[in-house]
Coordinates of C-alpha atoms in Angstrom, one line a residue:
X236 CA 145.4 73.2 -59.8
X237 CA 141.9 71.9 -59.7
X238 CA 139.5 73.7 -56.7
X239 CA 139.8 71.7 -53.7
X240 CA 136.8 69.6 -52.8
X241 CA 134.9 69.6 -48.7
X242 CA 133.1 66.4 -47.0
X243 CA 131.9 67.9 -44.1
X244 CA 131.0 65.4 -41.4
X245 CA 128.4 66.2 -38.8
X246 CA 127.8 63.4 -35.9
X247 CA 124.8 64.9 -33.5
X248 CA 125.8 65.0 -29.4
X249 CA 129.4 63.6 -29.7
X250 CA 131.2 65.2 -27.5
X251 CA 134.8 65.8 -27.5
X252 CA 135.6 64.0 -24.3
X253 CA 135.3 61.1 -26.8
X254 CA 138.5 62.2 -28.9
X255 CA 140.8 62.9 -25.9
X256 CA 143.8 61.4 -24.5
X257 CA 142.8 61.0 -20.9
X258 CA 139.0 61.8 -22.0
X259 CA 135.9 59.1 -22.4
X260 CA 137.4 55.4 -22.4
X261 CA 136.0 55.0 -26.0
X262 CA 137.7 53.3 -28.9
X263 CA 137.8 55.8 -32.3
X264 CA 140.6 54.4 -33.9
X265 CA 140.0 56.3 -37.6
X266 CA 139.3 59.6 -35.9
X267 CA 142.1 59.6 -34.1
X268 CA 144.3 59.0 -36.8
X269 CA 142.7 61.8 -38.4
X270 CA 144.1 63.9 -36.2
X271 CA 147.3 62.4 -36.5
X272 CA 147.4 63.2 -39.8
X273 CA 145.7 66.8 -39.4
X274 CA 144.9 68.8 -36.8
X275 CA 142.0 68.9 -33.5
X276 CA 141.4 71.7 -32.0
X277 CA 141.1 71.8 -28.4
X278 CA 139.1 74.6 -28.1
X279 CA 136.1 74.1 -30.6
X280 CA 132.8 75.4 -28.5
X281 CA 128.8 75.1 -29.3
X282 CA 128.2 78.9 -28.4
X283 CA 124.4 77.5 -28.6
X284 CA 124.8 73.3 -27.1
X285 CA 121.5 72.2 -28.5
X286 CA 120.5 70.9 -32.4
X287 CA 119.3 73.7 -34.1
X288 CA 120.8 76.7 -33.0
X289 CA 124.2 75.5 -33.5
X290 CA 123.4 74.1 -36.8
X291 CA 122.0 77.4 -37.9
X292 CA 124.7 79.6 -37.1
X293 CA 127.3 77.0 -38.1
X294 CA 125.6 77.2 -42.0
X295 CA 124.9 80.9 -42.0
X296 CA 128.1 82.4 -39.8
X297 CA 125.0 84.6 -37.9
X298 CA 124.0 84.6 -34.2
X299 CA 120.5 83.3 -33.5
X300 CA 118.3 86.9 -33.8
X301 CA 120.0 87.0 -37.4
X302 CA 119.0 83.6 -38.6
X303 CA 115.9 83.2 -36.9
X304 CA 116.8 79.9 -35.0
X305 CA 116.6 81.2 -31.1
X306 CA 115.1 77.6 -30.0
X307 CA 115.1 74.3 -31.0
X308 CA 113.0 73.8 -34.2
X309 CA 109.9 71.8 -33.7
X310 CA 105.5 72.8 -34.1
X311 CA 106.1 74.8 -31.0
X312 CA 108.6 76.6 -31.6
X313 CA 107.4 77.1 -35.6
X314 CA 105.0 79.3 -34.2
X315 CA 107.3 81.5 -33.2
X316 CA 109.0 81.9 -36.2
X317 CA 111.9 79.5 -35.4
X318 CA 113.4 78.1 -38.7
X319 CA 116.7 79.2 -40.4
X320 CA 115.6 82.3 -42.2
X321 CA 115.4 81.8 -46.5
X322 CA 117.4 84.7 -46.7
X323 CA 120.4 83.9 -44.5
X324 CA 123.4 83.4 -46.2
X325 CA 125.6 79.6 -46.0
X326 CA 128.8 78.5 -47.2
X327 CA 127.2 76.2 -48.9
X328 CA 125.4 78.7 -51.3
X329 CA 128.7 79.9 -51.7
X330 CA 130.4 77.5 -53.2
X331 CA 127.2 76.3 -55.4
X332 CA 127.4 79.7 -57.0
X333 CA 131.6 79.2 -57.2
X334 CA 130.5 76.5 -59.6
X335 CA 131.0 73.9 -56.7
X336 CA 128.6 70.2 -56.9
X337 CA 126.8 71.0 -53.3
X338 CA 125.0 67.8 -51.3
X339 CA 123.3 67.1 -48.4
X340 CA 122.8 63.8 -46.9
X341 CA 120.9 63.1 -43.4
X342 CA 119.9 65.0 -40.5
X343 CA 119.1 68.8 -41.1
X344 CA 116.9 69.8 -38.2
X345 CA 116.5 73.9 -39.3
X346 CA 113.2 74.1 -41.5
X347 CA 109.9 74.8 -39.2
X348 CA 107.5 72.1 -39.6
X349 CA 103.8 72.9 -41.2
X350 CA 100.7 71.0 -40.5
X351 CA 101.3 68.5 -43.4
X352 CA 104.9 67.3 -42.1
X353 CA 102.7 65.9 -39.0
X354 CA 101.0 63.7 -41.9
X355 CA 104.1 62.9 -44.0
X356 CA 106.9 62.9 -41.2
X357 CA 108.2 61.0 -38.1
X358 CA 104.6 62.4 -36.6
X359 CA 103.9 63.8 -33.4
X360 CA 105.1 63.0 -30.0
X361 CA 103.2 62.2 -26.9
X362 CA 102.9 66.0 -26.0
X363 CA 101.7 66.9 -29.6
X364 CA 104.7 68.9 -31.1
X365 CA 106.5 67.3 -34.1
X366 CA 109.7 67.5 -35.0
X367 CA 110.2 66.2 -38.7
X368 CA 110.1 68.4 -41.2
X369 CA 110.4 68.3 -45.3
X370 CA 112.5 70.9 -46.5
X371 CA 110.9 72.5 -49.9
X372 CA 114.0 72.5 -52.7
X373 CA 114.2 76.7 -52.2
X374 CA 114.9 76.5 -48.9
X375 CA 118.0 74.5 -49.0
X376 CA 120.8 77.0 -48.2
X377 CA 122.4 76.2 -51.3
X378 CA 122.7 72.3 -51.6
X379 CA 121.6 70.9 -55.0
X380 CA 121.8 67.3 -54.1
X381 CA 119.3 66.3 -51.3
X382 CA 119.0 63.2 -49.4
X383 CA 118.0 64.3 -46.1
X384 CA 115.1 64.4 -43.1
X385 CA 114.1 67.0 -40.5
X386 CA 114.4 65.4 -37.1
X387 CA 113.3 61.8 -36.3
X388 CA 114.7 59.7 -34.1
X389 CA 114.6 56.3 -35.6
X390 CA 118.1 55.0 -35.9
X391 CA 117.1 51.6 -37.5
X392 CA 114.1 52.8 -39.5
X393 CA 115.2 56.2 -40.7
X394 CA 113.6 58.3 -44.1
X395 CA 114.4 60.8 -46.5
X396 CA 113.4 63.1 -48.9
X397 CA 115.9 63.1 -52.1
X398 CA 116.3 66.3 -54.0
X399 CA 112.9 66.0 -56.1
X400 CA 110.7 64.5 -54.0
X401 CA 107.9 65.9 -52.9
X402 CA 106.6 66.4 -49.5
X403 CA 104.3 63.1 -49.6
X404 CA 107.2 60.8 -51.6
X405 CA 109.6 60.4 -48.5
X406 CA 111.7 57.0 -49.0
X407 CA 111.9 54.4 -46.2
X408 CA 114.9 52.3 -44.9
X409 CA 115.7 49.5 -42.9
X410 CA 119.2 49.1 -41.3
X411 CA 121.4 51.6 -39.1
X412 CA 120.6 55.2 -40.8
X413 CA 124.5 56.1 -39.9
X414 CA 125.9 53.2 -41.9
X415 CA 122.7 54.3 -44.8
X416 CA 123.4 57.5 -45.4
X417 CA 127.7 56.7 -45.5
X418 CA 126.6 54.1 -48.4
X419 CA 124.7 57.5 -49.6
X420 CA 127.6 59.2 -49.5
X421 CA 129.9 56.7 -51.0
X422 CA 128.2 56.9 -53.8
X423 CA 127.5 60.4 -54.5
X424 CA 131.6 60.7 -54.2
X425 CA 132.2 58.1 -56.7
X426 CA 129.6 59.9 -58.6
X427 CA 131.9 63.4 -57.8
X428 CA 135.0 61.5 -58.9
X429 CA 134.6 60.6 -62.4
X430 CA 136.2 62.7 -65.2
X431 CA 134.3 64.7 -67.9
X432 CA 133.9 63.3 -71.6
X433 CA 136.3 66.1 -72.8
X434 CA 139.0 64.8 -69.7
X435 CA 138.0 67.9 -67.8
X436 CA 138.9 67.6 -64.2
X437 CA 135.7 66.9 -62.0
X438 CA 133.9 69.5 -60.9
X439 CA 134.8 69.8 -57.3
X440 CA 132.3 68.8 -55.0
X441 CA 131.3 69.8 -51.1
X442 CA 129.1 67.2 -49.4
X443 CA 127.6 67.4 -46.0
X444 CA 127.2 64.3 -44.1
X445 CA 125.1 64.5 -40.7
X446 CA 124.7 61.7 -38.8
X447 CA 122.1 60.9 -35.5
X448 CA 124.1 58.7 -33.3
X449 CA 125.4 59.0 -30.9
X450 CA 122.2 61.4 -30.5
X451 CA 119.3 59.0 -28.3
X452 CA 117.7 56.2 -28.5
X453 CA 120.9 55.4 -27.2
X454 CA 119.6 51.7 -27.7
X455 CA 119.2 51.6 -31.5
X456 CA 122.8 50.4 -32.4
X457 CA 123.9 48.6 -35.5
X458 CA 123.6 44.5 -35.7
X459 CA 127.8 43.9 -34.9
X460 CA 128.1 47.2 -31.8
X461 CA 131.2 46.6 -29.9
X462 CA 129.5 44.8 -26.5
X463 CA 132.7 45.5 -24.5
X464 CA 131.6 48.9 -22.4
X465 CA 129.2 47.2 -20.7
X466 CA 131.9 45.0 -18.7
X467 CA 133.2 48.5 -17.3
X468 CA 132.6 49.5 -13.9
X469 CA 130.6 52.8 -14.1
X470 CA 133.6 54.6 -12.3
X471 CA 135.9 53.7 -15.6
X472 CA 133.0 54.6 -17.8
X473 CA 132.2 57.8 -16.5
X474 CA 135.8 59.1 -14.7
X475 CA 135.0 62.7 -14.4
X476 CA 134.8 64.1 -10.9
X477 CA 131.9 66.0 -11.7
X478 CA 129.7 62.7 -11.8
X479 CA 128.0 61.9 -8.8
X480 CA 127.5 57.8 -9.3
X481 CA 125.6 57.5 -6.4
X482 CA 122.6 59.1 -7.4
X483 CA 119.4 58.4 -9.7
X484 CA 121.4 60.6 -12.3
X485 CA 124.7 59.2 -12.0
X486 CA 123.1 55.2 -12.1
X487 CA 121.2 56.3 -15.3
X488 CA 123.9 57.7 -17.1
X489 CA 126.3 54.8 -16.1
X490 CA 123.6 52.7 -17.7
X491 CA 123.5 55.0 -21.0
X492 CA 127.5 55.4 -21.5
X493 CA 128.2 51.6 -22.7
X494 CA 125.7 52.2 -25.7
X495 CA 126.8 55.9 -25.9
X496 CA 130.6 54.8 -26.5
X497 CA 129.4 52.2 -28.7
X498 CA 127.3 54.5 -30.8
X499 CA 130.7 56.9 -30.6
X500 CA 133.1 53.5 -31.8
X501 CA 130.5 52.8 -34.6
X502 CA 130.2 56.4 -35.7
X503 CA 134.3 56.5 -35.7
X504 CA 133.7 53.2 -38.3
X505 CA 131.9 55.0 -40.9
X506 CA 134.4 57.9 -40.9
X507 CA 137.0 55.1 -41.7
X508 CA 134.9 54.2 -44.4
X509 CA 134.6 57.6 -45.9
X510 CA 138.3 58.1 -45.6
X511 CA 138.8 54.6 -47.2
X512 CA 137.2 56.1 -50.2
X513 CA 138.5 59.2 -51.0
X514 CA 141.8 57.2 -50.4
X515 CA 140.6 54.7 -53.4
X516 CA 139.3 57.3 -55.6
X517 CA 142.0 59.7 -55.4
X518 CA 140.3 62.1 -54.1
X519 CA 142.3 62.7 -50.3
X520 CA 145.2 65.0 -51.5
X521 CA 142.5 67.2 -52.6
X522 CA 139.4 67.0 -50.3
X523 CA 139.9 68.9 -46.9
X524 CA 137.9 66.7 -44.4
X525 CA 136.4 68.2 -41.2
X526 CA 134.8 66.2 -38.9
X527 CA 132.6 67.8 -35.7
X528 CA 129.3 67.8 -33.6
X529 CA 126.4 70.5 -32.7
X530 CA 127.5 69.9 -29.2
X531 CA 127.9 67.4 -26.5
X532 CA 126.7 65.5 -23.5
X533 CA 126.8 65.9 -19.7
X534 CA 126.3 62.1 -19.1
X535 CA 126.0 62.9 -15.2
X536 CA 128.2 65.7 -14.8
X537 CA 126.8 68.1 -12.9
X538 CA 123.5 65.8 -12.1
X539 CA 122.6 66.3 -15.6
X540 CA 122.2 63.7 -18.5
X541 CA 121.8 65.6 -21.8
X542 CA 122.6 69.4 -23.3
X543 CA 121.9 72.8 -23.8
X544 CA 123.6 73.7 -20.5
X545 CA 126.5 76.1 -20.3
X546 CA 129.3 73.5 -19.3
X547 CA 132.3 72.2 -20.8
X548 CA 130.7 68.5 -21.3
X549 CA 128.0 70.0 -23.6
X550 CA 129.8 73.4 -25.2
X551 CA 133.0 70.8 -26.2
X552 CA 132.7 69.5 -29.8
X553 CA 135.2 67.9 -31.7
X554 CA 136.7 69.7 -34.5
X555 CA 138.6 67.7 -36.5
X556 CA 140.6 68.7 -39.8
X557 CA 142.6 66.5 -42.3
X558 CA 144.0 67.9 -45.5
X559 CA 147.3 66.3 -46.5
X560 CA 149.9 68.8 -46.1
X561 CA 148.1 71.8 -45.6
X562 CA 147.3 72.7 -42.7
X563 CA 149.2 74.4 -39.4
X564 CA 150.1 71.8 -36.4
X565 CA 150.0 74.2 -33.7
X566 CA 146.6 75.2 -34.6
X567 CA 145.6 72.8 -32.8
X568 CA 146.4 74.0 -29.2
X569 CA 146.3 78.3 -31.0
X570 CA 143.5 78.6 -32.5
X571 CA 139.6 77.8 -31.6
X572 CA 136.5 78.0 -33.6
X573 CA 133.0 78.9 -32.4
X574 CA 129.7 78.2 -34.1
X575 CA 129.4 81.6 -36.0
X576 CA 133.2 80.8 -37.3
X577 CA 132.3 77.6 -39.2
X578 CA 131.0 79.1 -42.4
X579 CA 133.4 81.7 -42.7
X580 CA 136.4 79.4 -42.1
X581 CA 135.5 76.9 -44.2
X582 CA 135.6 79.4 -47.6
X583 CA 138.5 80.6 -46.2
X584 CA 140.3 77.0 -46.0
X585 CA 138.6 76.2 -49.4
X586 CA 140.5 79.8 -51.1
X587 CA 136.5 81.1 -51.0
X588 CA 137.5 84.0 -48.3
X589 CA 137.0 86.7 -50.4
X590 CA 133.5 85.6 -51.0
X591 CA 132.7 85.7 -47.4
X592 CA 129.2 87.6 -47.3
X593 CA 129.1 90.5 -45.6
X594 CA 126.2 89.3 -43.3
X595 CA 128.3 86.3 -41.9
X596 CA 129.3 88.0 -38.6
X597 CA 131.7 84.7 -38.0
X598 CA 135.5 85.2 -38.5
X599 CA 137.4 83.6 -41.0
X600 CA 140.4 81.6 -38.7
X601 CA 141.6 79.9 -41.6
X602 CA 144.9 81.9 -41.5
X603 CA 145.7 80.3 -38.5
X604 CA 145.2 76.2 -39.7
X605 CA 146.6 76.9 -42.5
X606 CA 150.7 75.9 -42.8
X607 CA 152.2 78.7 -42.9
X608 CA 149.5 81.1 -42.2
X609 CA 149.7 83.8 -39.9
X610 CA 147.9 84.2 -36.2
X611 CA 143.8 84.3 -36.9
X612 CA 142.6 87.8 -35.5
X613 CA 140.1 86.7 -32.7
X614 CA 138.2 89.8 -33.4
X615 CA 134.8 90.8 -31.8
X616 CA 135.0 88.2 -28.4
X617 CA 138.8 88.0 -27.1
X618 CA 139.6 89.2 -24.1
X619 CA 142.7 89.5 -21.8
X620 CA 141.3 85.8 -20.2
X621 CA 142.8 84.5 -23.9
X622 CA 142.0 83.8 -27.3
X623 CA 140.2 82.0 -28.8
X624 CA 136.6 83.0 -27.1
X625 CA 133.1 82.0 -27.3
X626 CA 129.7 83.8 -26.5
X627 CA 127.2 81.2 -25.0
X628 CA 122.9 81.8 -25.9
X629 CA 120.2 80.4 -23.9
X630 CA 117.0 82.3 -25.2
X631 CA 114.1 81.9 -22.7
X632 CA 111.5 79.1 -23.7
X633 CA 108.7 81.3 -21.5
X634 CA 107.8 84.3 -19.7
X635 CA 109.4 82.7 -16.3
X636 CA 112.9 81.4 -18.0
X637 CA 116.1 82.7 -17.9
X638 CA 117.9 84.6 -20.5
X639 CA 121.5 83.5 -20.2
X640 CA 124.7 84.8 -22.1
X641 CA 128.1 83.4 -21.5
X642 CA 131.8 83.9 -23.1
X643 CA 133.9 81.2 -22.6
X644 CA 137.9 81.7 -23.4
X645 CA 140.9 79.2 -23.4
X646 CA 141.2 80.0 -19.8
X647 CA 138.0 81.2 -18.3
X648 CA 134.2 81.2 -18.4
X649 CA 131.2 83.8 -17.5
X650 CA 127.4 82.5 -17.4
X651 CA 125.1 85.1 -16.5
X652 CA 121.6 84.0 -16.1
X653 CA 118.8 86.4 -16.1
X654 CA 115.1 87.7 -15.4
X655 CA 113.2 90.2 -14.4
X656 CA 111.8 88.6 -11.5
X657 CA 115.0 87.0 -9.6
X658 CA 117.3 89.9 -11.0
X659 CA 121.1 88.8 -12.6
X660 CA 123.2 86.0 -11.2
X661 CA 126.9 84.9 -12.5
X662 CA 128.6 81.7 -12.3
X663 CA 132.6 82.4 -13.1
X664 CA 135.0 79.5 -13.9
X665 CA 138.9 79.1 -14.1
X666 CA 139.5 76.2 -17.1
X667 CA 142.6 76.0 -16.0
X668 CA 142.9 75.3 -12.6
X669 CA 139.3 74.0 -12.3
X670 CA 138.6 72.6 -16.0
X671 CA 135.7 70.6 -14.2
X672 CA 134.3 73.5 -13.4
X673 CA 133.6 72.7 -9.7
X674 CA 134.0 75.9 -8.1
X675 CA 132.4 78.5 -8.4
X676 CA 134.2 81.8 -8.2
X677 CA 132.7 84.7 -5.6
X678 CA 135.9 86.8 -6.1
X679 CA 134.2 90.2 -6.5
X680 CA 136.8 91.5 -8.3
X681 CA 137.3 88.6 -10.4
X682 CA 133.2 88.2 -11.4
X683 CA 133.7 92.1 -12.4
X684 CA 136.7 91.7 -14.3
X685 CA 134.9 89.0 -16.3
X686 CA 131.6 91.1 -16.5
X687 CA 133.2 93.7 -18.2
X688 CA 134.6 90.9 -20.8
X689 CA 130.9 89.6 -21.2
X690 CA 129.4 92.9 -21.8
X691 CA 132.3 94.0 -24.4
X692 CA 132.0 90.6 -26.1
X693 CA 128.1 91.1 -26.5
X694 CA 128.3 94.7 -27.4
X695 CA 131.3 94.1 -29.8
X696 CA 129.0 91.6 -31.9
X697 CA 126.0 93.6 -31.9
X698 CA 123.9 91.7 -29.5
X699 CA 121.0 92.9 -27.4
X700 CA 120.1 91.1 -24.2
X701 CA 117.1 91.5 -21.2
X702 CA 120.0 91.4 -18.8
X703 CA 122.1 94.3 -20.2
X704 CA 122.1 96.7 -17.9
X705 CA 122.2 94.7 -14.9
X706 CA 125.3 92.8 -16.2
X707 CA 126.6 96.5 -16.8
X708 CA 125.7 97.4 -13.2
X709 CA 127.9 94.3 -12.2
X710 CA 131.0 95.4 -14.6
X711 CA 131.3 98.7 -13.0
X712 CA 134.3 99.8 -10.6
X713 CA 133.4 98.9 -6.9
X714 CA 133.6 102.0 -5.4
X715 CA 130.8 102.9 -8.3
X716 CA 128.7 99.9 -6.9
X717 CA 129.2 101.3 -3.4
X718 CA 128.0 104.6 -4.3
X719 CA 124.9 103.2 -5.9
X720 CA 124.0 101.2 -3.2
X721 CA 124.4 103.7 -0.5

C-alpha cells in the first residue's frame, strides 16, 4: 500500500461558529459535507487565538518559550527575537526526510522580518512596523516547494515568493489570493499525481494550503461574493447573547458579519474545488484532508471585534478531517486537539508516529480518530473538569500588561490574568451550563478547585509563569488561606 498523502488546509480567523448546526447563519455547503463524510471535532481550541503563535506551535508541536514565537511576528516584535526558531522541529520536516514531496502555498506569518523585507514586502504600516516577511529557503521547516508570503493583507493584490526566488524577485497577482493560490495548489497536486517512467507509484505528497480570508479587509471579496447576508437583520447575523447590538461595537460588527460570512461561503468554494480534484485525479481514497483555522473571531461578543482574547468565539477553530473510511465517528464529540497536538497527530494519522521528535511536547491523538483505535491519552492537561483540555498563553506585550494562562476543558475554563502591580485575578466558566460564558463564577471553592487544575496543567508541561506562585496561593485549601491571612 502506497504512503498516504496530507493537504492540509489553513483558512486565517474562521471561526468554528461558522461550521455549526445552530452556529453563524453562513452557507458552507462543501465543508459541511466534509464532515459528513469524516469527522469535526467539537472541541478543537487555539491555546494561543492570534496568527503566529498558533501557527508556530501547530508546525513544531512546542509551546511558545520553545519555538520562540511568544507574540505576533512583525519589526517590533523581531527585535525581540520573535520568529519560529531554525531549530524547532515540524511535521513537515518529518515527512520530507520520510521521502515525502513537502509544499507550501500562501500565508506563513512565522519568519521575523529584517530591514530589507520593508523594501521588498507589503511595507510598513502607518505606525512603522512591518509585517511581510521573505522566508530564506533554510528556514522553511521542511517544505521543498515554496509559493508563499509573510503577512500582507491585500486580498485582491496578493505576492509570493516561489521556492527559488530571492528576496527582491517576489511575483505579483491580480485576482482574489484565496481562489490564486487553490489554482496553485491545483496544480502542484496534478503535478503530485502523475506516475513515474518506470510505473512507480507517485511519491506521496503533503501540501499546506493557508488562506487570508476570512482574515480583514473584510471588504476585499472575490468579483461573484454571495450578496445575500446583507439583507439579514443584524439580530439573525449575529444571534449570540453575548452580543450587545446596541452599542458602537455591536453596530460595527453587524456591519462586518455580511462580508465575514461571505468571505467564510467563498472560502468553503475553494475547499470544494480542492476536493473536486483529488476526486478527479484519484487521489481521495488516499489523501487524509484536514481542514482548520489559527483561531477565531468575537464579532461583538463580549464588546469585542477581533482575537487574541481568552473566549470561546476566538479559542474555537474548526477541525475538520476527511479520509474515506478511516477514521473514528465518535471522535468527533471524544476527542479534542489543541495547538501543540497538531504536529504530533498528523504523523500519527499519516503511520509517521514513531518519528514523533522527542522535542514536540504535543500528544499524538491519532489513536482516538482513527476507526478502530483506542481512547487518545490526554496526558499533561486533563483534569477531573474532562478531557480533552487546553492551556491558553497571553505573553505581555509591555512592562504594564498582563501575563495570562488559562486551561480550558470540554466542560470548564480558568483565565488567570496577572502582574505585579494589580496582583492575580481569575475568571472561571461552566461550558456547559453557561457555553456563552456570561457568568462569571465567584464560588471560592469552585475558583480553587480549578486553580489547582491550572497550576497542575502548567507544571505538568513544563511551563514557567510570573503568576506562579500567586495562582499557587489561590489553589491552596481554605483553611490554609485563612491561616495566611490572619
Amino acid at each position: 500500500m502506497p504512503a498516504p498523502n496530507l493537504l492540509f488546509i489553513v483558512a486565517d480567523q474562521f471561526r468554528a461558529m461558522c461550521l455549526e448546526p445552530g452556529g453563524d447563519p453562513v452557507s458552507t455547503p462543501f465543508l459541511d459535507a466534509m464532515a459528513s463524510d469524516g469527522v469535526s471535532l467539537t472541541n478543537a481550541v487555539s491555546s494561543y487565538p492570534v496568527c503566529s503563535p498558533h501557527r508556530a506551535m501547530m508546525m513544531s508541536g512546542q509551546y511558545p518559550e520553545a519555538n520562540g514565537v511568544t507574540h505576533n511576528v512583525n519589526s517590533e516584535t523581531a527585535e525581540w527575537g520573535v520568529g519560529l526558531r531554525p531549530d524547532a522541529p515540524s511535521w513537515a520536516a518529518v515527512l520530507r526526510d520520510a521521502g515525502y514531496n513537502t509544499g507550501y502555498i500562501g500565508k506563513w506569518h512565522l519568519e521575523a522580518p529584517v530591514p530589507e523585507d520593508a523594501i521588498h514586502g507589503a511595507g510598513p504600516l502607518e505606525d512603522g512596523r512591518y509585517w511581510d516577511a521573505w522566508s530564506p529557503p533554510d528556514r522553511r521547516h521542511g517544505f521543498d516547494y515554496w509559493y508563499s508570503y509573510g503577512c500582507c493583507d491585500e486580498h485582491l493584490t496578493p505576492h509570493y515568493w516561489t521556492s527559488n526566488a530571492a528576496r527582491h524577485q517576489r511575483s505579483n497577482v491580480t485576482g482574489w489570493s484565496a481562489a490564486h493560490e487553490t489554482d496553485v495548489a491545483i496544480e502542484f497536486l496534478k503535478q503530485a499525481s502523475g506516475k513515474g517512467s518506470n510505473g512507480a507509484d507517485p511519491t506521496p505528497f503533503a501540501l499546506a494550503v493557508s488562506w487570508n480570508p476570512p482574515h480583514q479587509p473584510f471588504d476585499q471579496l472575490p468579483p461573484d461574493y454571495d450578496t445575500s447576508y446583507a439583507s439579514l437583520a443584524p439580530e439573525v447575523l449575529l444571534n449570540r447573547p453575548n452580543v450587545e447590538l446596541h452599542t458602537d461595537v455591536g453596530r460595527e460588527a453587524a456591519a462586518i458579519a455580511p462580508l465575514y460570512y461571505a468571505a467564510v461561503t467563498a472560502i468553503d468554494a475553494q475547499v470544494g474545488r480542492l476536493l473536486q480534484t483529488l476526486d478527479e485525479l484519484g487521489l481521495a481514497q488516499d489523501t487524509l484532508v484536514i481542514f482548520t483555522s489559527d483561531h477565531g473571531q468575537q464579532m461583538g461578543s463580549h464588546g469585542l471585534l477581533y482575537k487574541n482574547v481568552p473566549y470561546e468565539e476566538s479559542m474555537r477553530i474548526p477541525f475538520v478531517l476527511r479520509w474515506s473510511g478511516r477514521l473514528e465517528a465518535s471522535a468527533a464529540e471524544n476527542a479534542g486537539i489543541s495547538s501543540i497536538d497538531i504536529a504530533p497527530t498528523i504523523l500519527g494519522l499519516l503511520g509517521r508516529g514513531a518519528d514523533v521528535p522527542s522535542a514536540m511536547a504535543g500528544r499524538d491523538l491519532s489513536p482516538a480518530l482513527l476507526a478502530r483505535g483506542e481512547p487518545a491519552r490526554m496526558g499533561d492537561a486533563a483534569g477531573s473538569h474532562g478531557a480533552p483540555s487546553s492551556l491558553y498563553f497571553y505573553y505581555p506585550r509591555n512592562k504594564g500588561d498582563v501575563d495570562i494562562r488559562g486551561l480550558r476543558t470540554a466542560t470548564g475554563k480558568i483565565i488567570a490574568r496577572f502582574n505585579a502591580q494589580d496582583g492575580l485575578s481569575t475568571a472561571v466558566y461552566d461550558l456547559v451550563n453557561d457555553p456563552f460564558e456570561l457568568h462569571n463564577i465567584a464560588d471560592p471553592h469552585m475558583v480553587r478547585a480549578m486553580a489547582r487544575e491550572l497550576a497542575a496543567a502548567l507544571a505538568a508541561a513544563g511551563q514557567t509563569w510570573t503568576g506562579a506562585a500567586a495562582l499557587a496561593a489561590l489553589a491552596e485549601p481554605a483553611e490554609t488561606n485563612m491561616g495566611v491571612q490572619a
